[in-house]
Coordinates of C-alpha atoms in Angstrom, one line a residue:
Chain H
M857 CA 43.6 30.0 59.4
S858 CA 43.6 33.8 60.2
S859 CA 44.4 34.7 56.6
H860 CA 41.2 32.5 55.7
A861 CA 39.0 34.4 58.2
L862 CA 40.5 37.8 56.8
L863 CA 39.8 36.6 53.2
S864 CA 36.2 35.6 53.9
A865 CA 35.5 38.8 55.8
A866 CA 36.9 40.7 52.9
Q867 CA 34.7 38.6 50.6
S868 CA 31.6 39.4 52.6
A869 CA 32.4 43.0 52.7
A870 CA 33.0 43.2 49.0
P871 CA 30.5 45.4 47.0
P872 CA 27.9 43.5 45.0
G873 CA 29.4 44.2 41.6
R874 CA 32.7 42.5 42.6
R875 CA 30.8 39.6 44.1
A876 CA 28.8 39.1 40.9
A877 CA 32.2 39.1 39.1
R878 CA 33.5 36.5 41.4
R879 CA 30.5 34.4 41.0
K880 CA 30.8 34.7 37.2
K881 CA 34.5 33.6 37.5
L882 CA 33.5 30.6 39.6
W883 CA 30.8 29.4 37.0
R884 CA 33.4 30.0 34.3
N885 CA 36.0 27.8 36.3
I886 CA 33.3 25.1 36.8
G887 CA 32.7 25.2 33.0
V888 CA 36.4 24.9 32.1
F889 CA 36.8 22.1 34.7
A890 CA 33.9 20.2 33.3
L891 CA 35.3 20.6 29.7
L892 CA 38.9 19.5 30.7
A893 CA 38.4 16.9 33.5
G894 CA 34.8 15.9 32.6
P895 CA 35.6 13.4 29.6
N896 CA 38.2 11.4 31.7
L897 CA 36.0 11.3 34.8
A898 CA 33.0 10.4 32.8
I899 CA 34.8 7.4 31.3
L900 CA 36.1 6.3 34.6
L901 CA 32.6 6.5 36.1
I902 CA 31.0 4.7 33.1
F903 CA 33.6 1.9 32.6
T904 CA 35.1 1.4 36.0
Y905 CA 32.8 2.6 38.7
R906 CA 29.6 1.5 37.2
P907 CA 30.7 -2.1 36.4
M908 CA 32.3 -2.3 40.0
F909 CA 28.9 -1.9 41.6
L910 CA 27.1 -3.7 38.8
S911 CA 29.4 -6.7 39.3
F912 CA 28.3 -7.0 42.9
Y913 CA 24.7 -6.8 41.8
Y914 CA 25.3 -9.5 39.1
S915 CA 26.8 -11.7 41.7
M916 CA 23.4 -12.1 43.2
L917 CA 21.8 -13.2 40.1
N918 CA 21.2 -16.7 38.6
W919 CA 21.9 -15.4 35.1
N920 CA 23.9 -16.5 31.9
I921 CA 25.6 -13.8 29.7
G922 CA 23.5 -13.0 26.8
S923 CA 20.3 -14.3 28.4
D924 CA 17.2 -12.1 29.3
F925 CA 16.3 -14.4 32.1
A926 CA 17.7 -13.5 35.5
Q927 CA 16.7 -14.6 38.9
F928 CA 17.7 -12.9 42.1
I929 CA 19.3 -15.5 44.4
G930 CA 20.9 -13.3 47.2
F931 CA 24.2 -14.8 48.2
G932 CA 23.3 -18.1 46.4
N933 CA 26.4 -18.0 44.1
Y934 CA 28.7 -17.3 47.0
V935 CA 27.1 -20.3 49.1
E936 CA 27.7 -22.4 46.0
W937 CA 31.3 -21.2 45.6
F938 CA 32.3 -21.8 49.1
N939 CA 30.7 -25.3 49.1
D940 CA 32.3 -26.4 45.8
P941 CA 35.3 -28.6 46.5
E942 CA 37.0 -27.1 43.3
S943 CA 37.1 -23.7 44.9
A944 CA 39.6 -24.8 47.6
R945 CA 41.8 -26.2 45.0
I946 CA 41.5 -23.0 42.9
L947 CA 42.4 -20.9 46.0
G948 CA 45.4 -23.2 46.7
T949 CA 46.6 -22.9 43.2
T950 CA 46.3 -19.1 43.4
L951 CA 48.0 -19.0 46.7
L952 CA 50.9 -21.2 45.5
Y953 CA 51.5 -19.3 42.3
T954 CA 51.4 -16.0 44.1
I955 CA 53.8 -17.0 46.9
A956 CA 56.2 -18.8 44.4
T957 CA 56.4 -15.8 42.0
V958 CA 56.5 -13.2 44.6
A959 CA 59.2 -14.8 46.9
G960 CA 61.1 -16.2 43.9
G961 CA 60.9 -13.0 42.0
M962 CA 62.3 -11.0 45.0
A963 CA 65.0 -13.3 45.8
L964 CA 66.3 -13.6 42.2
G965 CA 65.8 -9.8 41.6
L966 CA 67.7 -8.8 44.7
A967 CA 70.5 -11.3 43.8
L968 CA 70.7 -9.9 40.3
A969 CA 70.5 -6.3 41.6
L970 CA 73.5 -6.9 44.1
A971 CA 75.4 -8.3 41.2
L972 CA 74.6 -5.4 38.8
N973 CA 75.4 -2.9 41.5
R974 CA 79.1 -3.6 41.4
K975 CA 81.0 -1.8 38.8
L976 CA 81.4 -4.6 36.2
F977 CA 82.3 -4.4 32.7
G978 CA 79.1 -5.0 30.5
R979 CA 76.5 -4.5 33.4
G980 CA 74.5 -2.0 31.3
I981 CA 73.9 -4.7 28.7
V982 CA 72.9 -7.3 31.1
R983 CA 70.5 -4.9 32.8
T984 CA 68.9 -4.2 29.4
I985 CA 68.7 -7.9 28.5
T986 CA 67.1 -8.8 31.8
F987 CA 64.5 -6.2 31.8
A988 CA 63.4 -6.7 28.1
P989 CA 61.0 -9.6 28.7
Y990 CA 59.0 -7.4 31.1
V991 CA 57.8 -5.2 28.0
L992 CA 56.7 -8.2 26.0
S993 CA 53.2 -9.6 25.5
G994 CA 52.3 -12.4 27.9
I995 CA 50.6 -14.2 25.1
A996 CA 53.8 -14.1 23.1
V997 CA 56.0 -15.0 26.0
G998 CA 53.8 -18.1 26.8
F999 CA 54.0 -19.3 23.2
L1000 CA 57.7 -19.0 22.9
W1001 CA 58.3 -20.9 26.3
M1002 CA 55.7 -23.5 25.3
Y1003 CA 58.1 -24.3 22.4
I1004 CA 61.2 -24.4 24.7
F1005 CA 59.4 -26.6 27.3
N1006 CA 58.1 -29.0 24.7
P1007 CA 59.1 -32.4 26.0
N1008 CA 59.8 -33.9 22.5
I1009 CA 61.6 -31.0 20.6
G1010 CA 62.1 -28.4 23.1
L1011 CA 65.4 -26.6 23.8
L1012 CA 65.0 -27.4 27.5
R1013 CA 65.0 -31.1 26.8
T1014 CA 68.4 -30.7 25.2
V1015 CA 69.8 -28.6 28.1
L1016 CA 68.5 -30.9 30.8
G1017 CA 70.1 -33.8 28.7
W1018 CA 73.4 -32.2 29.1
F1019 CA 73.2 -32.7 32.9
G1020 CA 71.7 -36.3 32.4
I1021 CA 68.2 -35.2 33.4
S1022 CA 65.1 -36.3 31.3
S1023 CA 62.5 -33.8 30.6
P1024 CA 59.6 -33.9 33.2
P1025 CA 56.0 -34.1 31.8
W1026 CA 55.5 -30.2 31.9
F1027 CA 52.3 -30.0 30.0
T1028 CA 50.5 -33.2 31.3
Q1029 CA 51.1 -34.1 34.8
E1030 CA 50.6 -32.2 38.0
P1031 CA 52.3 -30.2 39.5
W1032 CA 54.6 -29.6 36.5
P1033 CA 52.3 -27.2 34.4
L1034 CA 52.1 -24.9 37.5
I1035 CA 55.8 -25.1 38.0
M1036 CA 56.3 -24.2 34.3
I1037 CA 54.1 -21.1 34.5
I1038 CA 55.8 -20.0 37.7
I1039 CA 59.2 -20.3 36.0
V1040 CA 58.1 -18.2 32.9
T1041 CA 56.5 -15.6 35.1
L1042 CA 59.9 -15.3 37.1
W1043 CA 61.7 -15.0 33.7
K1044 CA 59.3 -12.1 32.7
H1045 CA 59.4 -10.2 36.0
V1046 CA 62.9 -10.7 37.5
G1047 CA 64.4 -7.7 35.4
Y1048 CA 61.8 -5.4 36.8
V1049 CA 62.4 -6.4 40.3
A1050 CA 66.2 -6.1 39.9
L1051 CA 65.9 -2.7 38.4
I1052 CA 63.7 -1.4 41.4
Y1053 CA 66.2 -2.9 43.9
L1054 CA 69.1 -1.5 42.0
A1055 CA 67.6 2.1 42.2
G1056 CA 67.4 1.5 45.9
L1057 CA 70.9 0.1 46.3
Q1058 CA 72.4 3.2 44.4
S1059 CA 70.6 5.4 46.9
V1060 CA 72.6 3.8 49.8
P1061 CA 75.1 6.5 50.5
Q1062 CA 78.6 5.4 49.6
D1063 CA 80.0 7.2 52.7
L1064 CA 77.9 5.2 54.9
R1065 CA 79.3 2.0 53.6
D1066 CA 82.9 3.3 53.7
A1067 CA 82.5 4.3 57.3
A1068 CA 81.2 0.9 58.2
A1069 CA 84.0 -0.7 56.3
L1070 CA 86.6 1.5 58.2
D1071 CA 85.0 0.3 61.5
G1072 CA 85.9 -3.1 60.4
A1073 CA 82.5 -4.4 59.2
G1074 CA 82.7 -7.2 56.6
T1075 CA 80.8 -7.2 53.3
L1076 CA 78.0 -9.4 54.9
R1077 CA 77.7 -7.1 58.0
V1078 CA 77.5 -4.0 55.8
F1079 CA 74.9 -5.7 53.9
R1080 CA 72.8 -6.8 56.8
G1081 CA 73.4 -3.7 58.9
I1082 CA 73.1 -0.9 56.5
V1083 CA 71.8 -2.1 53.0
L1084 CA 69.1 -4.5 53.9
P1085 CA 67.3 -2.0 56.4
L1086 CA 67.4 0.8 53.7
L1087 CA 65.8 -1.6 51.2
G1088 CA 62.9 -2.3 53.6
P1089 CA 60.4 0.1 52.0
I1090 CA 61.4 -1.0 48.5
T1091 CA 60.9 -4.7 49.4
F1092 CA 57.5 -3.9 51.0
F1093 CA 56.6 -2.0 47.7
L1094 CA 57.6 -4.9 45.5
L1095 CA 55.8 -7.5 47.8
I1096 CA 52.5 -5.6 47.2
T1097 CA 53.0 -4.9 43.6
L1098 CA 54.1 -8.4 42.7
T1099 CA 51.2 -9.9 44.7
L1100 CA 48.6 -7.7 43.1
S1101 CA 50.0 -8.6 39.6
A1102 CA 50.2 -12.4 40.5
L1103 CA 46.5 -12.5 41.7
Q1104 CA 45.4 -10.8 38.4
S1105 CA 47.7 -12.8 36.1
F1106 CA 46.0 -14.1 33.0
D1107 CA 47.9 -14.0 29.6
L1108 CA 50.4 -16.6 30.5
I1109 CA 47.9 -19.1 31.8
R1110 CA 45.7 -18.4 28.8
S1111 CA 48.4 -19.1 26.3
M1112 CA 50.3 -21.9 28.0
T1113 CA 47.8 -24.2 29.6
N1114 CA 44.3 -22.7 29.4
G1115 CA 43.9 -23.5 33.2
G1116 CA 44.7 -27.2 32.5
P1117 CA 45.4 -29.9 32.6
L1118 CA 42.3 -31.0 34.6
G1119 CA 42.1 -27.4 36.1
S1120 CA 45.5 -27.7 37.7
T1121 CA 46.6 -24.2 36.7
K1122 CA 43.3 -22.6 37.1
T1123 CA 43.6 -19.5 39.5
L1124 CA 40.8 -17.3 40.7
M1125 CA 41.3 -14.8 38.0
Y1126 CA 41.2 -17.6 35.3
Q1127 CA 38.0 -18.9 37.0
V1128 CA 36.3 -15.6 36.3
Y1129 CA 37.2 -15.8 32.7
V1130 CA 36.1 -19.6 32.4
E1131 CA 32.9 -19.1 34.3
G1132 CA 31.9 -15.7 32.7
F1133 CA 33.0 -16.3 29.0
Q1134 CA 33.5 -19.9 28.4
I1135 CA 30.6 -21.4 30.3
G1136 CA 28.7 -18.1 30.3
R1137 CA 27.6 -18.0 33.9
G1138 CA 27.6 -14.3 34.3
G1139 CA 26.2 -14.4 37.9
Y1140 CA 28.6 -17.0 39.2
G1141 CA 31.5 -15.4 37.4
S1142 CA 30.7 -12.1 38.9
A1143 CA 30.6 -13.6 42.4
V1144 CA 34.2 -15.1 41.8
A1145 CA 35.2 -11.6 40.4
T1146 CA 33.9 -10.1 43.7
I1147 CA 35.7 -12.5 45.8
L1148 CA 38.9 -11.7 43.9
F1149 CA 38.3 -7.9 44.4
V1150 CA 37.8 -8.4 48.1
I1151 CA 41.2 -10.2 48.3
L1152 CA 42.9 -7.5 46.2
L1153 CA 41.4 -4.8 48.4
A1154 CA 42.6 -6.6 51.5
V1155 CA 46.2 -6.7 50.2
T1156 CA 46.0 -3.0 49.3
A1157 CA 44.5 -2.2 52.9
I1158 CA 47.6 -3.9 54.3
Q1159 CA 49.8 -1.7 52.3
M1160 CA 48.0 1.4 53.2
K1161 CA 48.1 0.6 56.9
F1162 CA 51.8 -0.1 56.6
V1163 CA 52.5 3.0 54.9
E1164 CA 50.6 5.0 57.4
R1165 CA 52.5 3.5 60.2
R1166 CA 55.9 4.4 58.6
V1167 CA 54.8 7.9 58.2
H1168 CA 54.0 7.9 61.9
Y1169 CA 57.6 6.7 62.8
Q1170 CA 59.2 9.5 60.8
Chain U
M1494 CA 88.5 -14.0 42.0
L1495 CA 85.1 -13.1 43.4
D1496 CA 84.6 -10.9 40.3
G1497 CA 85.4 -13.9 38.2
G1498 CA 82.4 -15.8 39.8
L1499 CA 80.2 -12.8 39.3
Y1500 CA 81.0 -12.5 35.7
V1501 CA 80.2 -16.2 35.1
T1502 CA 76.9 -15.8 37.0
L1503 CA 76.0 -12.6 35.0
V1504 CA 76.8 -14.3 31.7
I1505 CA 74.6 -17.2 32.6
A1506 CA 71.9 -14.9 33.7
A1507 CA 72.2 -12.9 30.4
L1508 CA 72.0 -16.1 28.4
V1509 CA 69.0 -17.4 30.3
M1510 CA 67.2 -14.1 29.7
A1511 CA 68.2 -13.5 26.1
F1512 CA 68.5 -16.9 24.4
P1513 CA 64.7 -17.7 24.5
L1514 CA 64.2 -14.6 22.3
I1515 CA 67.0 -15.6 20.0
W1516 CA 65.6 -19.0 19.8
M1517 CA 62.1 -17.7 18.9
L1518 CA 63.7 -15.7 16.1
L1519 CA 65.7 -18.7 14.8
A1520 CA 62.6 -20.9 14.9
S1521 CA 60.6 -18.5 12.8
F1522 CA 63.1 -19.2 9.9
K1523 CA 63.1 -23.1 10.4
T1524 CA 61.3 -25.8 8.5
T1525 CA 59.2 -28.2 10.5
P1526 CA 61.8 -31.0 10.1
E1527 CA 64.5 -28.5 11.3
I1528 CA 62.4 -27.7 14.4
S1529 CA 61.7 -31.3 15.4
A1530 CA 65.2 -32.6 14.5
V1531 CA 66.9 -34.8 17.3
P1532 CA 69.6 -33.9 18.1
I1533 CA 68.7 -30.3 18.1
Q1534 CA 69.5 -28.3 15.0
W1535 CA 70.7 -24.8 16.1
L1536 CA 70.5 -22.8 12.9
P1537 CA 68.2 -22.9 10.0
Q1538 CA 69.6 -24.2 6.7
E1539 CA 68.0 -21.4 4.6
W1540 CA 66.9 -18.0 5.7
N1541 CA 63.7 -17.5 4.0
L1542 CA 60.3 -16.1 4.8
D1543 CA 58.1 -19.2 4.3
N1544 CA 56.8 -19.4 7.8
F1545 CA 55.8 -15.6 7.6
I1546 CA 54.0 -16.4 4.2
A1547 CA 52.3 -19.3 5.9
V1548 CA 51.1 -16.9 8.7
A1549 CA 49.7 -14.5 5.9
N1550 CA 47.8 -17.4 4.2
S1551 CA 46.2 -18.6 7.5
I1552 CA 45.2 -15.2 9.1
P1553 CA 44.8 -11.7 7.7
I1554 CA 48.1 -10.8 9.4
G1555 CA 48.4 -7.4 7.5
R1556 CA 45.1 -6.4 8.8
M1557 CA 46.0 -7.4 12.3
I1558 CA 49.2 -5.4 12.1
F1559 CA 47.1 -2.4 11.1
N1560 CA 44.7 -3.1 13.9
S1561 CA 47.4 -3.3 16.6
V1562 CA 49.1 -0.2 15.3
F1563 CA 45.9 1.7 14.9
I1564 CA 44.4 0.9 18.3
T1565 CA 47.7 1.5 20.1
V1566 CA 48.2 4.9 18.5
V1567 CA 44.6 6.1 18.9
S1568 CA 44.3 4.8 22.4
T1569 CA 47.7 6.2 23.6
F1570 CA 47.0 9.6 22.1
L1571 CA 43.5 9.9 23.5
K1572 CA 44.5 8.5 26.9
V1573 CA 47.4 11.0 27.2
M1574 CA 45.3 13.9 26.1
L1575 CA 42.5 13.0 28.6
G1576 CA 45.0 12.5 31.2
L1577 CA 46.7 15.9 30.6
A1578 CA 43.5 18.0 30.4
C1579 CA 42.2 16.2 33.6
A1580 CA 45.4 16.7 35.5
Y1581 CA 45.5 20.4 34.4
A1582 CA 42.0 21.0 35.6
L1583 CA 42.8 19.2 38.9
V1584 CA 45.8 21.4 39.5
F1585 CA 45.1 24.8 37.9
V1586 CA 41.4 25.3 37.8
D1587 CA 39.8 26.3 41.1
I1588 CA 36.4 24.9 41.9
P1589 CA 34.9 23.8 45.2
F1590 CA 35.1 20.0 45.8
K1591 CA 37.8 19.5 43.5
N1592 CA 39.1 16.9 45.9
V1593 CA 36.2 14.6 45.1
A1594 CA 37.2 14.6 41.5
F1595 CA 40.8 13.6 42.4
M1596 CA 39.5 11.0 44.7
I1597 CA 37.6 9.4 41.9
V1598 CA 40.8 9.4 39.8
L1599 CA 42.8 7.9 42.8
F1600 CA 40.4 5.2 43.8
T1601 CA 40.3 3.9 40.3
L1602 CA 43.9 2.7 40.9
L1603 CA 42.5 0.2 43.4
I1604 CA 39.8 -1.2 41.0
P1605 CA 41.2 -4.1 39.1
G1606 CA 40.3 -4.3 35.5
Q1607 CA 39.2 -7.9 35.9
I1608 CA 36.2 -7.1 38.0
T1609 CA 34.9 -4.7 35.3
I1610 CA 35.1 -7.2 32.3
I1611 CA 31.7 -9.0 32.7
P1612 CA 29.5 -5.8 33.2
N1613 CA 31.5 -3.9 30.5
Y1614 CA 31.1 -6.8 28.1
V1615 CA 27.5 -6.8 28.7
L1616 CA 27.2 -3.1 28.0
V1617 CA 29.3 -3.2 24.9
A1618 CA 27.5 -6.2 23.6
G1619 CA 24.1 -4.5 24.4
L1620 CA 25.1 -1.3 22.4
D1621 CA 26.1 -3.7 19.5
W1622 CA 29.7 -2.5 19.8
T1623 CA 31.3 -6.0 19.5
N1624 CA 33.5 -6.2 16.4
T1625 CA 34.0 -2.4 16.4
Y1626 CA 37.1 -0.4 17.1
L1627 CA 35.0 1.9 19.4
G1628 CA 34.0 -1.3 21.5
I1629 CA 37.7 -2.2 21.8
I1630 CA 39.1 1.3 22.6
L1631 CA 36.5 3.4 24.5
P1632 CA 36.2 1.3 27.8
G1633 CA 40.0 1.5 28.4
L1634 CA 40.4 5.1 27.5
A1635 CA 40.2 6.9 30.8
S1636 CA 43.6 7.2 32.5
A1637 CA 44.0 7.0 36.2
F1638 CA 47.6 6.2 36.4
G1639 CA 48.7 8.9 33.8
T1640 CA 46.3 11.5 35.4
F1641 CA 48.0 10.7 38.6
L1642 CA 51.6 11.1 37.4
F1643 CA 50.6 14.2 35.4
R1644 CA 49.1 15.8 38.4
Q1645 CA 52.2 15.1 40.6
Q1646 CA 54.3 16.7 37.8
F1647 CA 52.0 19.8 37.2
M1648 CA 52.1 20.6 41.1
Q1649 CA 55.9 21.2 40.6
V1650 CA 55.2 23.9 37.8
P1651 CA 55.5 27.3 39.3
R1652 CA 52.3 29.1 39.6
S1653 CA 53.9 32.4 38.5
L1654 CA 54.5 31.0 35.1
L1655 CA 50.8 30.5 34.5
E1656 CA 49.8 33.7 36.0
A1657 CA 52.3 35.5 33.6
A1658 CA 50.7 33.6 30.7
E1659 CA 47.2 34.6 32.0
L1660 CA 48.1 38.1 32.1
D1661 CA 49.4 37.9 28.6
G1662 CA 45.8 36.8 27.7
A1663 CA 46.5 33.0 27.2
G1664 CA 43.4 30.8 27.6
H1665 CA 43.5 27.4 29.4
L1666 CA 44.4 25.4 26.5
R1667 CA 47.2 27.8 25.5
R1668 CA 48.6 27.7 29.1
L1669 CA 48.3 23.9 29.1
F1670 CA 50.1 23.2 25.7
R1671 CA 52.5 26.4 25.6
V1672 CA 53.5 26.5 29.3
V1673 CA 52.8 23.3 31.3
V1674 CA 53.3 20.6 28.5
P1675 CA 56.7 21.9 27.5
I1676 CA 58.2 21.7 30.9
S1677 CA 56.6 18.3 31.6
V1678 CA 58.1 16.4 28.5
P1679 CA 59.9 13.6 30.5
T1680 CA 56.8 12.6 32.4
I1681 CA 54.6 12.7 29.4
A1682 CA 57.1 10.7 27.3
A1683 CA 57.4 8.1 30.2
V1684 CA 53.5 7.8 30.4
T1685 CA 53.1 7.6 26.7
L1686 CA 55.7 4.9 26.4
V1687 CA 54.1 2.8 29.2
T1688 CA 50.7 3.3 27.6
V1689 CA 52.0 2.2 24.1
V1690 CA 53.5 -1.0 25.7
G1691 CA 50.2 -1.7 27.7
E1692 CA 48.0 -1.2 24.8
W1693 CA 50.1 -3.3 22.2
N1694 CA 50.2 -6.3 24.7
E1695 CA 46.6 -6.0 25.9
Y1696 CA 44.8 -9.3 25.4
L1697 CA 41.7 -10.1 27.4
W1698 CA 39.4 -7.2 26.6
P1699 CA 40.2 -7.1 22.8
S1700 CA 39.8 -11.0 22.6
L1701 CA 36.3 -10.6 24.0
V1702 CA 35.2 -7.7 21.7
A1703 CA 36.9 -8.7 18.4
K1704 CA 35.3 -11.9 17.3
S1705 CA 35.9 -11.3 13.7
P1706 CA 39.7 -11.9 12.5
D1707 CA 39.4 -8.4 10.6
L1708 CA 39.2 -6.7 14.0
M1709 CA 41.7 -8.7 15.9
T1710 CA 44.9 -7.2 17.2
L1711 CA 48.2 -9.3 17.1
P1712 CA 47.9 -10.9 20.5
V1713 CA 44.4 -12.1 19.7
G1714 CA 45.3 -13.1 16.2
L1715 CA 48.1 -15.2 17.8
T1716 CA 45.7 -17.3 19.8
H1717 CA 43.4 -17.4 16.8
L1718 CA 46.4 -18.7 14.7
Q1719 CA 47.0 -21.4 17.4
D1720 CA 43.3 -22.6 17.0
L1721 CA 43.6 -22.8 13.3
E1722 CA 47.1 -24.2 12.9
G1723 CA 47.2 -26.6 15.9
I1724 CA 49.7 -26.4 18.7
Q1725 CA 52.5 -28.2 16.8
N1726 CA 53.1 -26.0 13.8
W1727 CA 55.8 -24.2 15.6
G1728 CA 57.6 -22.5 12.6
V1729 CA 54.4 -20.6 11.7
L1730 CA 53.3 -19.8 15.4
L1731 CA 56.7 -18.5 16.2
A1732 CA 57.0 -16.3 13.1
A1733 CA 53.7 -14.6 14.2
T1734 CA 55.1 -14.4 17.8
T1735 CA 58.1 -12.7 16.4
L1736 CA 55.9 -10.2 14.5
L1737 CA 54.2 -9.4 17.9
T1738 CA 57.4 -9.0 20.0
L1739 CA 59.8 -7.3 17.7
P1740 CA 58.3 -3.8 17.7
M1741 CA 58.2 -3.8 21.6
L1742 CA 61.7 -4.9 21.8
A1743 CA 62.8 -2.2 19.3
I1744 CA 60.9 0.6 21.3
F1745 CA 62.4 -0.8 24.4
L1746 CA 66.0 -0.7 23.2
I1747 CA 65.7 2.6 21.5
L1748 CA 63.8 4.5 24.3
Q1749 CA 64.9 2.4 27.2
R1750 CA 65.5 5.2 29.7
R1751 CA 62.2 6.9 29.4
L1752 CA 60.3 3.7 29.3
V1753 CA 61.9 2.2 32.4
A1754 CA 61.3 5.5 34.2
G1755 CA 57.6 5.2 33.5
L1756 CA 57.4 1.6 34.3
T1757 CA 59.2 2.0 37.6
A1758 CA 57.4 5.3 38.4
G1759 CA 55.2 3.6 41.0
A1760 CA 58.2 2.8 43.2
V1761 CA 59.6 6.2 43.1
T1762 CA 56.2 7.8 44.0
G1763 CA 54.9 5.2 46.3

């Protein structure tokens, strides 16, 4: 503070020539900054911020994509969405998909991480194999699993047959299509979750565990008393990340079911696509996009609030 | 005893994770009767490229591979460059209200791409940029994630190094590429790899902009192939799926450590 005051006092006392030089340097810096940061910031403003505000404006229009006619209808699209019985169903599907993939992913990922945390032969290979699907295209993953789930020729039919189970109607009858997409999402994400947990587990100090073990704590007690609390922040991070990714999930649904059959795998995100680009209702689609955005922001706000509180505790 | 159970679990887990990919590879060499054989036929009788040839007869697959490679390379290069330049300016060039610029970058991380597609599509269509590389590449070029990670890395760079370079008469670009970049290679490599994977797999936006097969990337071409061939022509569809997935699998296996570091960077920083 005092150094600031000194600095500004020195600045105001500087002779005019030095001040002009300083001003010249400032303008040069502004020029350099504009050249270096300008392009990135301009693209962000044009292709991220502009559409964010425009989307809200579009949501107030009765307007089809590609049409010159647009009528301002205020919150009419939102009123329509909240009164449409399909919306409750879409919201339910979105919620179910999100809860199942987030909870399932974290449970399976943690279990896998605990197994991989032990010094077992070949664990590096298993870690590599389980992470691989995370880097693959959702469209491709959807295709290859459609082939596996196929009730007539699919591999899964044969595997289920070994246990005397007949293949359920994965593609045609509710709720199987949604269950199928949940399973594939878990397959794609479990390695990522496991790896994040593994990083956390490996940061648990070994001497802490040894001390607890010396005090006579069993494996389960060490896990519950020491490991689990230390994994808290990681669990929270995954909860938020997986929730945001589930709410925006698109590629798997697009390739496996197209939102069907009879809309049973249509999530909010998929509804934006259907309304905006298949039906072409740009205004209504933008309203759905805005609703999705508000939900995503709410999730992020929860994260920020929690992170802030954690900082206060420290 | 306990380890024995663990091993069995891990082997099953590895099988569940890996076999679908092997199964895809096998199917791309099978004939239609082999694919629909009951009971299941595990291996193809003959290893030939018939399915891949059928793909090439149905869609311009060579062109699509070129599009995917071209768009991925150009997008990644420009995105990393834009991110490096922006992060350098944010850290090392002093101007008033610099934090506003940083907030613009930071807040972008909260805006989901999905909310931007309808307005961006209207803009790109209005400019007649559909069916152009420009329309596919430009809207996604700005990098918030990369800029953010680069900025964090650059803040670790000792100021004295830059001051020394400045005294030697090095301009900003020289300072960026001769001083800052060489000591930030791990971060740059991680961001580059994550961007490559993201661009290669990107589906929704290119599927909206590329309406002609000549502009389609591989993922878009794959759903296009499905529309043409029908859902049951599995050998052909899975041959194309193999072409789409193998490059990323290869990159992942070769550069695993750096790629994983990038993909999990959020957990470390957040």
